Short mmCIF file of C-alpha atoms in Angstrom, two decimals:
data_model
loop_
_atom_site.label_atom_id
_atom_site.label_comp_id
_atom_site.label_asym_id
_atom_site.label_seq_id
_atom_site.Cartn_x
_atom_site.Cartn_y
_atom_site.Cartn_z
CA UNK A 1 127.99 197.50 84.71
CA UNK A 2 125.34 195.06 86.22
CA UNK A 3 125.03 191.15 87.02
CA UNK A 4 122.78 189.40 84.79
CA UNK A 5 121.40 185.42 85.13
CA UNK A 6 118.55 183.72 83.66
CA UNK A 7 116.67 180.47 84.14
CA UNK A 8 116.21 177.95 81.30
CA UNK A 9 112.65 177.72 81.99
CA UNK A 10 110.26 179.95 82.45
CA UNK A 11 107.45 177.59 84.70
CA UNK A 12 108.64 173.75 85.80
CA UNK A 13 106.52 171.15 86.67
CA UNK A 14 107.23 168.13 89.19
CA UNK A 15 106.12 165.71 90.96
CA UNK A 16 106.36 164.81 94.91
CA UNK A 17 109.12 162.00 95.09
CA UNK A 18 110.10 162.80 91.41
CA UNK A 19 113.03 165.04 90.19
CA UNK A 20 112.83 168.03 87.75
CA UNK A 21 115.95 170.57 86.45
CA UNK A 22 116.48 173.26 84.50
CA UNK A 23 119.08 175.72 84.23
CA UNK A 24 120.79 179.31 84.99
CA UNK A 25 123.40 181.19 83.58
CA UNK A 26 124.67 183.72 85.05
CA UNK A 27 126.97 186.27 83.01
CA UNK A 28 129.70 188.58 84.06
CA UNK A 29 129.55 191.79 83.06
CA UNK A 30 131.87 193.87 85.76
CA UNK A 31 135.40 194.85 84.60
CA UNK A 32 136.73 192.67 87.08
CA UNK A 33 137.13 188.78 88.51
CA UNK A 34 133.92 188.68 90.42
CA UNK A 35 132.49 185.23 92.49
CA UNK A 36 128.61 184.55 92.69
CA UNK A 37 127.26 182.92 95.74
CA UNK A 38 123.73 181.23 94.38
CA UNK A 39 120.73 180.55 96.74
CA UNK A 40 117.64 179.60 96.30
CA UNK A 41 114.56 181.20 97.94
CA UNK A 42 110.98 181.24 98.44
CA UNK A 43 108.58 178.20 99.03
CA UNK A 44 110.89 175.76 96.69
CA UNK A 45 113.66 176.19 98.72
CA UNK A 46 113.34 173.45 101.18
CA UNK A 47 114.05 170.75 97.99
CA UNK A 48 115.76 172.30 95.41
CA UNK A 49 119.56 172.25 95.06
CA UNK A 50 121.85 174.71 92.75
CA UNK A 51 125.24 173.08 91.74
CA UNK A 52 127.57 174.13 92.04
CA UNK A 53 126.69 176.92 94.68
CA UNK A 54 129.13 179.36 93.69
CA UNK A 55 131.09 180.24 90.30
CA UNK A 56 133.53 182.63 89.60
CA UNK A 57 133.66 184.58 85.95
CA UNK A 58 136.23 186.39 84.38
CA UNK A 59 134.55 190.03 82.56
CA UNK A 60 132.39 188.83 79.69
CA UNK A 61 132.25 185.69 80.36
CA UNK A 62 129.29 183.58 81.61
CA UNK A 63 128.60 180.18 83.16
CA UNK A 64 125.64 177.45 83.30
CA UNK A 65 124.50 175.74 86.56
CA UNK A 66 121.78 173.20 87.28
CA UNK A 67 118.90 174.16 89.59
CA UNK A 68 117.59 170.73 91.23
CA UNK A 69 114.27 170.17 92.57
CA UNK A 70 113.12 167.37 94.16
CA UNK A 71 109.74 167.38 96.79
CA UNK A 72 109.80 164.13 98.74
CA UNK A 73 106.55 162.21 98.49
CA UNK A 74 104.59 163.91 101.79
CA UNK A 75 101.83 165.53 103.27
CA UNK A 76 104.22 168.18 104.04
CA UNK A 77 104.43 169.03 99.86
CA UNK A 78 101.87 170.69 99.13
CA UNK A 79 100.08 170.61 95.65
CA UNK A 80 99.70 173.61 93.96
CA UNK A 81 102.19 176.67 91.88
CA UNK A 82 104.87 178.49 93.99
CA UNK A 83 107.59 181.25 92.60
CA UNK A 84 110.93 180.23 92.62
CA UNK A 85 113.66 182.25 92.81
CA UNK A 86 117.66 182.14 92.63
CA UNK A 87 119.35 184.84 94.58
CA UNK A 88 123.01 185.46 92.31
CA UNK A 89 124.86 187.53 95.18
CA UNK A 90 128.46 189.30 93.84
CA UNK A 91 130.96 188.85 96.32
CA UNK A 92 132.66 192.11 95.54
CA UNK A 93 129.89 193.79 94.50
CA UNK A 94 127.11 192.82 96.50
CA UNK A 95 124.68 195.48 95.99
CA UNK A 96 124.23 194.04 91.89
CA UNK A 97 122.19 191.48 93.72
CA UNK A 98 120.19 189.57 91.14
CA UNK A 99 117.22 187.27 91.66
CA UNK A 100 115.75 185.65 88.56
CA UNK A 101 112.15 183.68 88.98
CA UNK A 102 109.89 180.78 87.48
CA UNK A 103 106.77 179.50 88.85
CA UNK A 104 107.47 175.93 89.82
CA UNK A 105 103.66 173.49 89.68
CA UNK A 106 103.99 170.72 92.27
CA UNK A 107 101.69 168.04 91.25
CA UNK A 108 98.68 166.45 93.64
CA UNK A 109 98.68 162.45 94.36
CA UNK A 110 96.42 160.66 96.71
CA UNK A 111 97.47 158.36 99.05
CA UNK A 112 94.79 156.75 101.92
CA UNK A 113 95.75 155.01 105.00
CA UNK A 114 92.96 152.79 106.59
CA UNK A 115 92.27 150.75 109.08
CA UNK A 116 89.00 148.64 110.49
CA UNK A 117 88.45 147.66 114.32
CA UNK A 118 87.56 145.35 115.42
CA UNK A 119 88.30 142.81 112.47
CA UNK A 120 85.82 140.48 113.81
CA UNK A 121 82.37 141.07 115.76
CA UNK A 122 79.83 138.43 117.17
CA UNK A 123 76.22 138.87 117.41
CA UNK A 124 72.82 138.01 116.70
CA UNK A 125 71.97 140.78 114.56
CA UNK A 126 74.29 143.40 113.65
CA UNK A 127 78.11 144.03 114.68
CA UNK A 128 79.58 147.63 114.64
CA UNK A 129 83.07 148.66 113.54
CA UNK A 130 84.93 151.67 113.02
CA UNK A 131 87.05 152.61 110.12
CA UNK A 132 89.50 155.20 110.97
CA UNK A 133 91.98 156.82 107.49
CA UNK A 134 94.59 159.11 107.48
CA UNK A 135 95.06 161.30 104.24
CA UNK A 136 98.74 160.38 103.42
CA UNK A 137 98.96 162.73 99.78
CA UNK A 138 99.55 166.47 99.31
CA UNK A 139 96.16 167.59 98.47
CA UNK A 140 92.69 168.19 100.02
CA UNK A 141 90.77 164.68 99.49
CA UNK A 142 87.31 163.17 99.50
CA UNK A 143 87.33 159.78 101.31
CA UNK A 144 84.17 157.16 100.20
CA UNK A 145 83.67 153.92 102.38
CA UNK A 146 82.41 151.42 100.21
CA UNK A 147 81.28 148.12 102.15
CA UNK A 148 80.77 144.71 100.14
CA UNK A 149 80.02 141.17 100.51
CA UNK A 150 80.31 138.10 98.23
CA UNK A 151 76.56 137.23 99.30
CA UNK A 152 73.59 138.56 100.34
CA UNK A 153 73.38 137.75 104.19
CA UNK A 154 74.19 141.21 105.08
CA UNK A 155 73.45 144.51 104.97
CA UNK A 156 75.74 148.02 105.72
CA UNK A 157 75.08 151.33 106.75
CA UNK A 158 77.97 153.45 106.60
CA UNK A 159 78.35 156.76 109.34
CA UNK A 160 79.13 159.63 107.86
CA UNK A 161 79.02 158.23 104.07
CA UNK A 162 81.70 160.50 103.16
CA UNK A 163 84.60 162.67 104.83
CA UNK A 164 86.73 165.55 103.43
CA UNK A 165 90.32 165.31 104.28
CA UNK A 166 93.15 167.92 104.58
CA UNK A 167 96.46 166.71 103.92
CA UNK A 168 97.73 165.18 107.25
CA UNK A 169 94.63 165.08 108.99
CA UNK A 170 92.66 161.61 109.81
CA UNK A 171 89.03 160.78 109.95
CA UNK A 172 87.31 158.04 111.73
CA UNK A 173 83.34 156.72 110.50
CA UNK A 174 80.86 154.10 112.32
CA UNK A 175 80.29 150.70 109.83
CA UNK A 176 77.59 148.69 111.06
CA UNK A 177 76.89 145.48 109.34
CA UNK A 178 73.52 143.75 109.60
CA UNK A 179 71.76 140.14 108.89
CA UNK A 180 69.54 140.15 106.82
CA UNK A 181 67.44 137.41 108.66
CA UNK A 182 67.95 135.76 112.17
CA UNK A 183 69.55 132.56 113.13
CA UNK A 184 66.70 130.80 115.78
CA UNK A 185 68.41 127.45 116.34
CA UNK A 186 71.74 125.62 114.96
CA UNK A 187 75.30 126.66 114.59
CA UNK A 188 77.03 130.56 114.36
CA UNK A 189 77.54 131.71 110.92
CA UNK A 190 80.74 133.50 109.41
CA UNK A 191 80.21 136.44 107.42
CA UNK A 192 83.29 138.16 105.63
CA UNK A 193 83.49 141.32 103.95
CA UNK A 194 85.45 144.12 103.01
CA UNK A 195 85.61 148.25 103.23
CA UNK A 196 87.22 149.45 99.89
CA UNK A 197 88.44 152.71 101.02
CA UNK A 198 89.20 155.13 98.10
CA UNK A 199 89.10 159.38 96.86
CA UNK A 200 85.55 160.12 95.95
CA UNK A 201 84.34 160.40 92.39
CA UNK A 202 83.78 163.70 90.96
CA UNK A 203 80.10 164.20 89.66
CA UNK A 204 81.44 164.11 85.91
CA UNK A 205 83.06 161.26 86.73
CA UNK A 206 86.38 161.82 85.76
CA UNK A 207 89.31 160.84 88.72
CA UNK A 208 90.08 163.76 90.72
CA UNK A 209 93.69 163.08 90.62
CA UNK A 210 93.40 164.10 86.55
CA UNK A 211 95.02 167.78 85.75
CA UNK A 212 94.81 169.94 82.94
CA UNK A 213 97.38 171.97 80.54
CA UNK A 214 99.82 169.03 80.08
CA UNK A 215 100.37 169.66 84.03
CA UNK A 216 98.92 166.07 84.87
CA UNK A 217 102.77 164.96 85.72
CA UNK A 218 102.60 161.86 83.45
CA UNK A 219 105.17 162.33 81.51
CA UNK A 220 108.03 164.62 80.37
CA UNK A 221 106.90 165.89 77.13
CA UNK A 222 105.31 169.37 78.56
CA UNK A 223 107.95 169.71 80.99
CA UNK A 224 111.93 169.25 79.36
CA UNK A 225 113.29 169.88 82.83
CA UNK A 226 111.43 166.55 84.82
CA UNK A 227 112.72 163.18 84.69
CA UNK A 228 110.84 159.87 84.17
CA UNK A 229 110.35 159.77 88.23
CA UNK A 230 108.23 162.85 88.28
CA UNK A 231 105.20 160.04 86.92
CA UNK A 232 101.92 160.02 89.26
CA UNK A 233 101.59 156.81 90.09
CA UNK A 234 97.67 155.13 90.30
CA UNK A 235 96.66 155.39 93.82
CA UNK A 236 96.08 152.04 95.52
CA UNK A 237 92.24 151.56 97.49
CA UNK A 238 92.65 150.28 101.00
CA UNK A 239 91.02 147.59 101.30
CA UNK A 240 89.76 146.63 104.87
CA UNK A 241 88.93 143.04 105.31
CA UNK A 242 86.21 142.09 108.74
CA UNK A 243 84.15 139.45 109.44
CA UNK A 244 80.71 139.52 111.03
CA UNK A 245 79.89 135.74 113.38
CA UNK A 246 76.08 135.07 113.92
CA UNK A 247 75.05 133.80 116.74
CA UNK A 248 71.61 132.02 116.97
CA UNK A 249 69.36 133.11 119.32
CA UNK A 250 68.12 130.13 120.88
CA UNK A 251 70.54 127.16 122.12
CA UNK A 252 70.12 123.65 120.69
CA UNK A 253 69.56 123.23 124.65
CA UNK A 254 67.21 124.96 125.06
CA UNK A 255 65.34 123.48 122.29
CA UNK A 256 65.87 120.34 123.96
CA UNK A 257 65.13 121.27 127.19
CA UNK A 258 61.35 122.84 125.97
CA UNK A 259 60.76 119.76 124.37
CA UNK A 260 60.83 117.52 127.49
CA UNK A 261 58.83 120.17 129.10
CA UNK A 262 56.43 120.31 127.09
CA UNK A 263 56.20 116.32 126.68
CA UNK A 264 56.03 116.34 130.51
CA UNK A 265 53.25 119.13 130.80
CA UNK A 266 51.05 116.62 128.01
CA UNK A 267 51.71 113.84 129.65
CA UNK A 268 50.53 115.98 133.22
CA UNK A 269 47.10 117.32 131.68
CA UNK A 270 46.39 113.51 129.57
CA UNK A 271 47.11 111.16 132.70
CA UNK A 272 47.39 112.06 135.51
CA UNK A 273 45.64 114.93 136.54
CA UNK A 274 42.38 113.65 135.53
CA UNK A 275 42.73 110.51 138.09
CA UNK A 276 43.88 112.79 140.52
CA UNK A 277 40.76 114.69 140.42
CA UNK A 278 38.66 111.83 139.91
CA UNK A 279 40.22 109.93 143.36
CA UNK A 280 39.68 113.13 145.07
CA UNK A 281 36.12 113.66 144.12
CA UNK A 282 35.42 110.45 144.70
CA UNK A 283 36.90 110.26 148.46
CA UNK A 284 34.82 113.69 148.94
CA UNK A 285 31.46 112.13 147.95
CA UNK A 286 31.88 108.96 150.09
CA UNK A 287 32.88 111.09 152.87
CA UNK A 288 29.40 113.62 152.67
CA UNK A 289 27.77 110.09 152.24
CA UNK A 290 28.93 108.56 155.75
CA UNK A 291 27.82 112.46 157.51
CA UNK A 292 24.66 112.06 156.20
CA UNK A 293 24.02 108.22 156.99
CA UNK A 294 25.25 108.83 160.17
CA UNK A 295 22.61 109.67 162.84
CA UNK A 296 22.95 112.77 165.21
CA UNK A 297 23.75 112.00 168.79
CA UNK A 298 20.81 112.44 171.65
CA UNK A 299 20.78 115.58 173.56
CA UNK A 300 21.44 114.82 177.12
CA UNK A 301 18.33 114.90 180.07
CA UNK A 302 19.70 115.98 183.59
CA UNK A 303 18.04 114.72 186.03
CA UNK A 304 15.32 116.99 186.66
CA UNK A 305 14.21 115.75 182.88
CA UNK A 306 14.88 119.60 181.12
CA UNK A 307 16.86 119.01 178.81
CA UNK A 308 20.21 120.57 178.45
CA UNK A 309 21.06 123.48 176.23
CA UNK A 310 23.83 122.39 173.55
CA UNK A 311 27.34 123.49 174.68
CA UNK A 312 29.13 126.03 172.48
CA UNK A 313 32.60 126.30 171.73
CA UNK A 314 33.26 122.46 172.40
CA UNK A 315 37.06 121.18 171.09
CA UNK A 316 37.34 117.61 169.73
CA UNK A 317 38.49 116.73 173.40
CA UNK A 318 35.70 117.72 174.83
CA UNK A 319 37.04 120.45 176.80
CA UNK A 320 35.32 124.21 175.98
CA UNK A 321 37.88 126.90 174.89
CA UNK A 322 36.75 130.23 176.42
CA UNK A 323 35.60 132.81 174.33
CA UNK A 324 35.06 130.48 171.90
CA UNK A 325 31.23 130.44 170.18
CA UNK A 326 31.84 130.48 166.26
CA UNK A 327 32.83 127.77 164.09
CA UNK A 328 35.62 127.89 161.80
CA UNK A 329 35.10 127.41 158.30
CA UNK A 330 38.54 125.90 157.71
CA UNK A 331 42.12 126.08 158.70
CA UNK A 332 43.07 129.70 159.47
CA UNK A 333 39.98 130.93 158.53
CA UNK A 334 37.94 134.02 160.30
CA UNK A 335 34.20 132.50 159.65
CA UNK A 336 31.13 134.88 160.13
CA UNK A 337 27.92 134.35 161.71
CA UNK A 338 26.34 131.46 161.02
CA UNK A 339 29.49 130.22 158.73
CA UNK A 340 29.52 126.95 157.86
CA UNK A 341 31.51 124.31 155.69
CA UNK A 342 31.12 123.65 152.08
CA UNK A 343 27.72 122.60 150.65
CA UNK A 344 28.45 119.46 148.77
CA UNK A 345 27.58 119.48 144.93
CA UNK A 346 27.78 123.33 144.44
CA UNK A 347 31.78 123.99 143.73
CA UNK A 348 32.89 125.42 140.15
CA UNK A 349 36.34 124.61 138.37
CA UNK A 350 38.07 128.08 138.60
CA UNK A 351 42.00 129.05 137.11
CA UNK A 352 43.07 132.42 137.85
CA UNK A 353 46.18 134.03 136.77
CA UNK A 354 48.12 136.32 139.59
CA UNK A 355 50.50 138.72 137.54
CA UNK A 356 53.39 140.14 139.99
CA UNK A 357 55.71 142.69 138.30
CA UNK A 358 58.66 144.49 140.49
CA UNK A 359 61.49 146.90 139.87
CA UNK A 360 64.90 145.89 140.51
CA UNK A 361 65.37 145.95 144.33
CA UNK A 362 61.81 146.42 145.15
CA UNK A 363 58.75 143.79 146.17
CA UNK A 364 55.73 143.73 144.86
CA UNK A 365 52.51 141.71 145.50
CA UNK A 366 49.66 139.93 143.74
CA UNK A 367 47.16 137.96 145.06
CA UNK A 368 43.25 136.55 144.24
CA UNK A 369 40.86 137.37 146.85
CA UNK A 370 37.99 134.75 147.28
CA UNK A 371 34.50 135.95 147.33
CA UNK A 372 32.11 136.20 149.94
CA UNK A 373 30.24 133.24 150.38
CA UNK A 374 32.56 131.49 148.89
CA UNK A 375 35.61 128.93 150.03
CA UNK A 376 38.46 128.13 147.78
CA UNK A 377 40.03 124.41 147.53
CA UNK A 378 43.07 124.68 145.54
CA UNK A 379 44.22 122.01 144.02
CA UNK A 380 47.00 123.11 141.64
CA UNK A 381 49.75 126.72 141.06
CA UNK A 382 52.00 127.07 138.64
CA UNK A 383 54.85 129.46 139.31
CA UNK A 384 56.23 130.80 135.48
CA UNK A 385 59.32 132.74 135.75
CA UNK A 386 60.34 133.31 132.04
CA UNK A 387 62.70 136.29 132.05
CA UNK A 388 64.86 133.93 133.40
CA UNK A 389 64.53 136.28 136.99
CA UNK A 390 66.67 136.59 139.83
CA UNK A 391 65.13 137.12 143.57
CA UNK A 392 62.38 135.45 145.83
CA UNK A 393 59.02 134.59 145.42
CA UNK A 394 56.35 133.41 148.67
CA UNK A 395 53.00 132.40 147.76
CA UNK A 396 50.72 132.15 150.65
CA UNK A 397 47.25 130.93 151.31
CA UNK A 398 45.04 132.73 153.64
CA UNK A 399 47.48 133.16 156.63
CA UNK A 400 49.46 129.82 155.45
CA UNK A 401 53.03 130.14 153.71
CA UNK A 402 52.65 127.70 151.00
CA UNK A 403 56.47 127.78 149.41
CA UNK A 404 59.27 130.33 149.30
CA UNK A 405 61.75 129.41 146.44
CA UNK A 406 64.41 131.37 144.32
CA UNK A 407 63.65 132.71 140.86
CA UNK A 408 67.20 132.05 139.57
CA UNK A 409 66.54 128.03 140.11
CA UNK A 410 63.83 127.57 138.15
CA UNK A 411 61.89 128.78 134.28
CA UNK A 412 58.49 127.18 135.44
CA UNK A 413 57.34 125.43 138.60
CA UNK A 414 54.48 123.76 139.49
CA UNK A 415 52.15 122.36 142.86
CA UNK A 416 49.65 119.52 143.00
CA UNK A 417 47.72 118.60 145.57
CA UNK A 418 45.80 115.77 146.40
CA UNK A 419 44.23 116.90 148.90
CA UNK A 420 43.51 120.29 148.26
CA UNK A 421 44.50 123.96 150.25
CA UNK A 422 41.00 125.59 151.85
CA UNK A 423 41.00 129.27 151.33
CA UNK A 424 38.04 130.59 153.39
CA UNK A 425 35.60 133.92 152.21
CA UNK A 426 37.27 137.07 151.88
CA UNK A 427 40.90 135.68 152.16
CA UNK A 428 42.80 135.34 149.04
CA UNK A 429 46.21 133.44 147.71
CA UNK A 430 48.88 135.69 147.89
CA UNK A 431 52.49 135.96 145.69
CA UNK A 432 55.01 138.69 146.86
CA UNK A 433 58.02 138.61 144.51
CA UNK A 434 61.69 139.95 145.89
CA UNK A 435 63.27 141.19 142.52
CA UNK A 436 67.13 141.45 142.58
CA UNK A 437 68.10 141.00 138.91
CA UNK A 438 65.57 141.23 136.48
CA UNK A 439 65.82 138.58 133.56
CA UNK A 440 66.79 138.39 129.78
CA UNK A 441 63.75 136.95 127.55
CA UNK A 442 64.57 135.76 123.97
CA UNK A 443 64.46 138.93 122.61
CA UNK A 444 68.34 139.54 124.02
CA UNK A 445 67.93 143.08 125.83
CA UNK A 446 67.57 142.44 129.86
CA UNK A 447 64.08 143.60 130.66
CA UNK A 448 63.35 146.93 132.83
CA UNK A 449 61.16 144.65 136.16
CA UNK A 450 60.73 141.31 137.58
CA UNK A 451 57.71 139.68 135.51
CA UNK A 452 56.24 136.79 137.20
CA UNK A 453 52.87 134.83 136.25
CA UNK A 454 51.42 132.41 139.06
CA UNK A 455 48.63 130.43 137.67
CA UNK A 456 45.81 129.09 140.67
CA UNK A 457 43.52 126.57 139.49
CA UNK A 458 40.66 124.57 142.09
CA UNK A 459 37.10 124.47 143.16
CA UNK A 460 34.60 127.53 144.47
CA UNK A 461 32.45 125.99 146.62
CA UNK A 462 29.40 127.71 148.18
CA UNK A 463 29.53 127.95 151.90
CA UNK A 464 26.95 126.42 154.38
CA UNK A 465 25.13 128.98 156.82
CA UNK A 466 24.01 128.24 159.94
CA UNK A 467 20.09 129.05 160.84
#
């Protein structure tokens, strides 16, 4: 005398979030009234239902149930065949314990969750994003990022191409979008695109979602058991939408503002600078004309008729300075021996360039040391601070301060003078530069030092010896 049941079918197919049945009957063979308590077990037994639970059979008789299974639409499902098996326990007799089996084939589907942050980026160049999925479906997945653009204007690069996705588990890749060309002057331009997120194609190029053996979970017609629910549906692409904004990399300002510079710097070097030089040479050459026309003062007789020895060291009010016996060759100047001023008619245009560069927080120093023999009228500096600088620059001249000014208040500076600043031999203009910030140029990346040019332009004059 023994318990016997049987399933319908012998292998069921189904879908997550679909429904598939079959059957068991389970037949009394005992001599007696005997009750069956029905359970399912194994992998399966999380979603599938027996109903009724528990039937009670006369001897010889037997009795039909339906064995329900329906895997919710999760991660947690996952794809692939698992046993099945009913446990038919006798109450009475509980050691004719039957458990009849099937394999049960839970279908794959795909399912992508996506996302892209920021939306929106600004920059000159290139904006970065990152695209983060989750795999949402029961089955191991390849994810492909697929960036696109309705024009041309940019270009993507995608970080890592390609990810491999367990179910449950989220991935995260770098998106960087490029111009293809910069914007110099003008308005920001709006770029939108899109990330199409979606499984990766297999290298025969068939869908990867595709099964074989009538196990595809399309329809019913391999499987009696499944209802119409148990249908894959097409997985949807995320699509991410962003936007990249150019910015131009020069102001309409600043275009502006170069203009008029440059207008002013023409009309500078045209006008005016010429009859500045030509006023000042010619108030020079009248002035060497009155020394020579004028005649030298008599030396003095005492009375004893020897004449006196010239007094050295003499100050224009006619007292002597002690110590004193050497002339000066100009303001602040240490003359030599037998130093003297200027010869007239032997000074040379000169325009030297003094380049200063300083780490942040540090001073450094430039200068242009005037020869021997020579003395230095300067008659013009420009001070160029392009980086757009912050700090302190002092240009000196021989043992004079000329000007101490702050980078941050100006691009380009420049000094004129009339009448011009005497360097004597073997002193030299001097510019020490204070850097605190250093500057951004047009490039856009803020530079390592302090870069300043200061540009001294005048006359090298020979220097009259005394016998």
């Amino acid at each position: 005398m023994t318990t016997s049941a049987e399933l319908g079918l012998p292998a069921l197919t189904v879908a997550p979030g679909g429904v598939a049945t079959t059957t068991l009957t389970v037949r009394n063979d005992l001599d007696i009234v005997e009750a069956y308590t029905l359970e399912v077990v194994g992998d399966c037994a999380a979603w599938t239902t027996v109903e009724p639970a528990r039937v009670s059979l006369y001897p010889g008789t037997s009795e039909t149930v339906t064995v329900r299974l329906a895997p919710p639409r999760s991660a947690a499902t996952r794809a692939g065949e698992f046993p099945l098996g009913v446990r038919v326990l006798p109450v009475e007799h509980p050691e004719l314990v039957t458990v009849p089996e099937t394999t049960v084939t839970v279908t794959p589907f795909q399912e992508l969750r996506a996302a892209l942050a920021p939306r929106r980026r600004r920059g000159w160049l290139r904006g970065r994003y990152r695209a983060s999925v989750r795999n949402l479906g029961n089955a191991p997945t390849g994810v492909a990022f697929t960036p696109g653009q309705a024009g041309e204007e940019l270009g993507f690069r995608v970080t890592p191409e390609k990810l491999r996705l367990e179910p449950g588990e989220s991935g995260e890749v770098r998106v960087q979008a490029r111009a293809r060309k910069p914007i110099w002057f003008g308005k920001p331009a709006s770029w939108p695109f899109e990330v199409t997120v979606g499984p990766e194609e297999r290298a025969d190029g068939k869908d990867p979602k595709d099964g074989k053996d009538g196990k595809d979970g399309k329809g019913a017609e391999n499987n009696p058991g499944a209802t119409p629910e148990a249908a894959t549906p097409e997985p949807q692409k995320p699509v991410l939408e962003g936007e990249f904004l150019q910015l131009p990399i020069l102001p309409r300002w600043l275009l502006v503002l170069l203009a008029a510079l440059i207008a002013l710097l023409l009309a500078w070097f045209a006008l005016v600078r010429p009859a500045v030089r030509t006023s000042a040479k010619q108030a020079a050459e009248k002035a060497v004309a009155q020394q020579i026309a004028t005649p030298a003062p008599p030396a003095a007789t005492p009375a004893d008729g020897v004449p006196a020895s010239p007094s050295v060291g003499n100050t224009p009010g006619g007292q002597t300075k002690p110590g004193s016996g050497k002339p000066t060759t100009g303001p602040g100047s240490q003359g030599g021996p037998g130093a003297g001023p200027a010869v007239p008619g032997t000074g040379q245009q000169m325009s030297e360039t003094i380049d200063v560069q300083a780490a942040n927080a540090t001073a450094a120093t430039g200068s242009y040391p005037v020869p021997h023999g020579k003395v230095l009228d300067v008659s013009d500096i420009v001070v160029s601070n392009f980086q757009g600088d912050q700090g302190l620059v002092t240009i000196t001249a021989g043992n004079r301060t000329i000007v101490t000014i702050a980078l941050e208040t100006f691009r380009n500076q420049d000094y004129h003078w009339v009448t011009p600043i005497q360097v004597p031999e073997d002193q030299a203009v001097t510019a020490n530069v204070t850097c605190e910030v250093p500057g951004t140029p047009a490039s856009g990346k803020q530079a390592p030092t302090c870069h300043e040019l200061v540009n001294v332009s005048g006359t090298l004059s020979d220097i009259r010896r005394g016998n």
